Amino acid sequence: MNSLRAKIRASWMRLIGFLHRRPAEEDFSAELEAHIAMHTDDGLRAGLSPAEARRQALIRLGGAEQVLQLHREQRLSLWIESIARDVRYGFRTLAKHPSVTAIAILSIGLGIGANATIFSMVNRFVLRPAPMGDPTTLLALHTTRQGDRCCNSFSLPLFQDLRDQAKSFSGIAAYYELVPASIGGSGEPERVWGQAVTTNFFDVTQLHMVLGRGFATGEEKAPAIVLSSGLWRRRFNSDPNITGRSVQLSGKTFTVVGVAPPAFHGADQILYTEFWVPLGEVAQLVPGLSDQGSRDFHIVDVLGRLRAGASRDQASAELKAITQRLAKEYPKTDKGTSIVFEQAGSLPSNIRGPVLLFFTALTVVVLLVLAIAGANVANLLFAQATVRQRDMAVRLALGATRSRLRRQLILESVLLGLGGGVLGVALSLLSTRALSALHLPAPVPIDVRIGEDWRVLLFAFGLSVLSGVLLGLGPAFAMSHSRLPDALKGEDAFIRPGRRVSLRSVLVVAQIAMSVILLCLTGLFLRSLKSASSIDIGFRSQGLLMLSVDPRVHGYNADQTAQFLELARQRIAALPGVDAAVGTDVALLSYGHRSDAFSAVGEPNNQTNQTNTDLYMVTPGYFALMGIPRIMGRDFGGESASGPRNAVVNRAFVDRLFPHKNPIGQLVSGGGVTYQIIGITGNVKSRSLGEDLRPVLFRSLQQSIAGDPSLMGYTLLLHISRNPAALQAAVRRQIHELDPTMAIYNEETMEDHVRTAYFLPRLAATLFGVFGGIGIILAAVGLYGVMSYTVSRRTREIGIRIAMGARPGTVERLILRQTLVLTVLAVALGWPAAWLLAKMASSFLYGIEPHDPVTFAVVPPFLIAIALAACWLPARRAASIDPMQALRTE
């Protein structure tokens, strides 16, 4: 009874002390004040006045503030010395167990590396601001109309009205998003893309040039150019005297006035542009933009810099007032128009949703990988803590405090976390470089380079420390609260009498449950990739070589462009090994192609009788070369530029507009042009593999090149009986014999082009496959470790069983049954969670449903087989235990 009262009293006193403890500095201040008071009393007894007695006391002690400062410095020095001593001890402890330390660092490194890789992608496309001055006040403005989705460009008159009337902005600039051009310099002419901007563009974006300056007021129509740093280095060898020099851009002379910063490639962080010219020069580089003064002609994007002190709400209210005023002034064009804004450099609104959903799914996966790795390391730390409990008990018996032991164990865990973080960053650097090398299937330059910056490093450091602390808390508190007599005898601090479920078993169940989720998602994306590879694209890819030219940017008019393409086609077709050569504007399976709404002539022109249709220009022989089957009618041939417009359509087009008619000879209208259908082809994949079948209308290149020139240039397709890549040099030579200044670009085989179209399913399958593989390996290693530890702790029990007559097979089944129970329980918990999370992946799957029965049926038995295989060695070892040695085990 007295012992119980003493324990209760001690616990109560500890609680009171915890609730009412004061910081060490307050305690020292109180003690110092007591000494001052004591010496002051001595002075008063000596006959001094109270003020003089206190002054003498302070002099005697050296000054109150000076003593306090000395105490602070001593405390800080002792604390730093104590931490340094603990760190050195932690390193020595980890070095004593190199295998455990290596496994822990590798496990944490894989988890942190996966998370750092995905965070690098999120940072690059979502979090990182545009590389312009003060990005928080720089806004991208868009127009939107009632019933339309955001977001649309501005007409030049609307931009000018906004620039003149808006007072919430210190500056508003406009730019034409993509200007194709051919640039000279060292080497062959090169196809580059740039932008045409207003002269205040670099002032509004607050860019500081590497060399020279931006555009000056009054240079709206000056032949001036600003180069990107990459173009300056690549084409002009980083010439420090480049400013003031003349360069040839699409056959026209421009004077270099500046070089932009290395990180800047335009306001849109996805597009990769390499030069900027005044907006007044855009008509010289992009024919067809002469009607810039029309309010119906929406061609420019707009950036606005908020004025100091102006809020976004004020800007929004002002924009609303301006659009209402313009709607009354220009009801024909501006009625129903609104202006909205977002942070400049954000993802385009049309892809933001799918990209964020994809990143969310990846984040869930990598967090599962880290959790599996964490459970693995936690099991290792618990096992290590059990081995070290006698050492800890001795330290407690010699006077060490439990808090000091907890700090030591957590510090060792943090060191493991930091080691894993360093490895994770290294792995992330390798993976981001590999991801940056991927090529998107787009006819315009896309910047998908991913790099590490301070945000990624800070994220990895924070995740490393957090992982280390969380993983060390459990073993640290369990060890520091072990009973001293039991620990000195070597008894397991983590085993409690009567407890059937250990914490390590709970961690294993959690690992396997998370692995079920991970494997189900991985299986879905691997099945999706397999399904995507079997998609019928509607044309052949073997034996085809493609390359693009754009005579238009070299000053060719429509007739000259058509003549150049025909001459190039004929010369290339005459080369040995070339079976046929044709021309088109853009290759199939290229994103961002031209489309228009089409309807049958004579039918009511409403939305139910219209179909959005992709448009392609082709020359005769295109369908035979591409292997696209012609179902009815004929191919192109004999069309003249001024003759009636002919078209060949695919089956999907016919099913939409002529489901119960013979379409041959029918007239269809779209984009202000009427076509007569002369043939029907099979369906083809037009833009992407995952799209539903899209209506496609093929038109004669000869008839369309004048009225609808292609911004992307024109592509020559060659069918070659031998290796297509072997003829690239000969093909280039034929083109340069026609025009030595012609830039050749997008040079690749059709097989490479189609392979690029598998970008999204390949990326998803690769990422999920790698992360899923890492997760299952970590789970298997964790299960193996737990079972090995269980066998080692049950050596005496197993020895007694064998001595009592148990057969080796019975012992093996005992261990495997324990594994099977844990695995089945984990599968029962993880399978429903995987079923729910699979819905997130539906937008990125090709040809299979998110609740694919094959995947969800195969994963559980596969995981159970992996688990049993991981436990087979511990089970075999348990069955081979020598009873005599086991009975001598302490």
Phi, psi and omega in degrees: 000315179298322178297319179295317179297320180297320179295317180296318181296317180296319178296319180296317181295321177296321179294317179297318180296324179292318183287330187245014180289147178250155177302154183300326181292324177294320178298316180294321178298319178296319179294319179297318179297325177296319178294320178298316179298321180295315179290329177295319177298322177298320179293321178297321178292337177276000176096009179279157175288159180305317182294317181290324179297320179291323179297316179295325178296318179294321178297318182296323181274350179096009181094132185296312183292323178296318179294319178298318180295319177298320178296317179299314181297320179295319179297315180297317180298316179295320181295315179297317179297320180294316179298315180299321178295319179294323179295315179298318179296321178298316178298319179296320180295315180295324180292336179289339181235069188298324182292314179297317180298317181296317180296318180295314180295320179296318180296311179296321181298319178296317179295314181290323177299318178297315180292321179294325178296312181292323177295326176299320178293315179296318180298319183292318189257346184237311190271324187290127179288161178298143183285062179227164183296136177041069185296342182292334181257003180261121185242145172263124183258142180224153172260151175215147180244157181302128180087351179261155173279151174287139020214155184238165180278179179255152164277155180300318177298320178296318177300316181295321176297317180295317180298323183279333189257334185285127180255351181278354183244137176282339177195144177229126182237157179233156177209145173272123199296317185222122177240112177282145181201165173242130184239142177271191184134206178287135179088191180291157174302147185234140174282123178228161178238139180221196180222149172256127190230158172289158187294341179267008186302313184285339173286316180294320180280351177055051178265136176259119186288147173291318175223148173070219187214176170275199181277146179261156176303134182099355180260025183304326181238024179276144177282064181250156182214141171250129181263150170284159180298321181296316179293322178298317180289318188286317187262338186233018172052038178053040181299116181291345180255028184293328182295135182093346179278158178262141175231153178266118179239110182054041177078002179247150184268126177235148179259127180286124178250345181190166176234125185285163178298155184300325185281348188267124175228027180116165181292330176273119185285352180271317180287149182242094180252151191231005173204162180221133178233160178299146184299331179293345180266358186296326180294336178286335184256335181234089178302144181102356178254030182286335183270055185283344184276358182279139177285350176273349188261094183270107187231347187242149170260157191230139173241143178226137177258118180299138176290149178303127180092347180273138179262167178292328177295319178296318179297318180297317179295320180292319179298321178297318179295320181294316181294325176294321179292318180290329178297324177287325183282325181231070186296331182295320187252331190252356180292132181083003180271135174236159177241124178241165180217162177210172179298131178297139181090359179290163175300142176304141186298331183285344179241356186298315182300306179299322180295315179296322178295318179297316179295325178297315179298318179295322179297318177301317182295313184289331174293324174297319178299315180295321179295320177296316178297320179297318177297323177299310182293322179300319177298319177298317181293323176296318179296317178297319180298323178297317180296326186266004188294327179293319177300317179295322179296319177299316179297321176297317181295331180274000173116358178294144179275154179295324179297322178295320178294319178299317180298320180296315181293319179294322179297319177298320178295321178295321176300319175298317179298318180292322175298317176296325179295318178298314177297319180298319179295319178298315178296322179295321178300317179295317183289322179292327175295319178295319179294326181292338181280351180291148183244125180278145180280071182229142180280356178245159184290126180242132181259105178245019180294136181239132180224170178264136173227189185297331179294317180294317179296319178294321177298314180296319179296313180297319179293325179295312181296315180299317179298316180298316180295312183295321181288334181269345184297312184299303178301322183296312182288324178294318180291318184289343179256010179290152179285128187301312181299319180295319181294321179295332177277355178086014180284148183292120181289344185262001179253127179246138179304134176086351181276124183266340183243121179267162179296325178296324177294321177299318179296322178295316178300317179297318178302310184292323178298316178293327177293327176300313179300312183297316181291325177296315178295318178298316179299321179299315183285328174292319176295324178296318179297318178297319179294321180295324181292341179260004179293135177280109182277350174088358178211166182267155180239347183282141173074018181245136174242138180229145175208155186239147173223162179219080181302334184302321182282355175260014177091008178284137172275183186299314181296318180293324178297313179298320180293318180297315180297321181291317178296317179296319180297317181294316181295320181290321180296336181276354180291144177299133180095347178267118181279323182198157177216136179224171179235152174208174177274306182227140179291151173300157183063040172240129181290160171074029183275168183288141175214158179213159175275128181241149176218158178283134179294134181097345177267153177304133184273076176233174187297328180291336180258013179245154174219133178286126192232136174279141184246136176226140170264134180219160175257164178304143180091357183298315185292322178293317180295321182278351181073026178274119184293136176262119187274315182218162172075205187229173178272173174292156177165127178083006179289145175245157184299330183260000184277177178301140183283126177254156180213148170244129184242162179266174184299322181298323177296315181296317181297332180279316188256334183227059184295334184234022181231161169279115186282344183298127181089349179288153179256136176231153184228138177193141180065024180081009182235141177253133182237149171256129181284123180247350181196161179231134178244171172291167180285147177228155171281119188271307186251316183214163181292323187277358184288152167291158182302125183257142171297137181229136176238119176265132179236162182290128178296321180300324183275339190255345190293333181278315185278341184216068183297146183276126177292332184274358184089198184228146187245132173260130181246131183237136171259121187238134184283338178248198182300116183300324183295337183291340183260005184300315182297318180295322179294316179299321181297321179296320180291318181287340172290330175284321180205104183297340183268359185287126177278135178248133184213176182050045183271113182196164174280157179295328178297318177295321180295316179293322178299323178295328180294343176274018186306306185294310178297325178291318179298312181297315181295322180294310182296310181292325178295315178297312181294321178295320177296317177299317181298316183290325177294315179297318179296319180295318178296319179297317179294319177300316181297317181295317180293322176298317179295320179298318179297317181295324180283339181255021183302312181299316181300316182293322177299318178296318180300316181292321178296330180276000174114004179294137179278155178305321179298324179295318178295318178301313180298326178300313180290316181294326178295319177300317177298316183297320179298314179298318183292316180297320177298317180295318179297321179296330178276321186278329185298313178297323178296319177296322179299320180287318183287339183298335180299331179297333186271358189300327183288345187244014181258144182243114172078003177224159179272154179299331177259055183298118184297325180297313181299310185287343176273329186275324187301310183303308179296326177298315180292321177298320179296319178297316181297315179295323178295321180294332183262001183294317180296312175301323179294319178296320179295321179296322182288340182260013181293135176279119183303323182294316178292322181296322182289341177271355184291133176285000000 
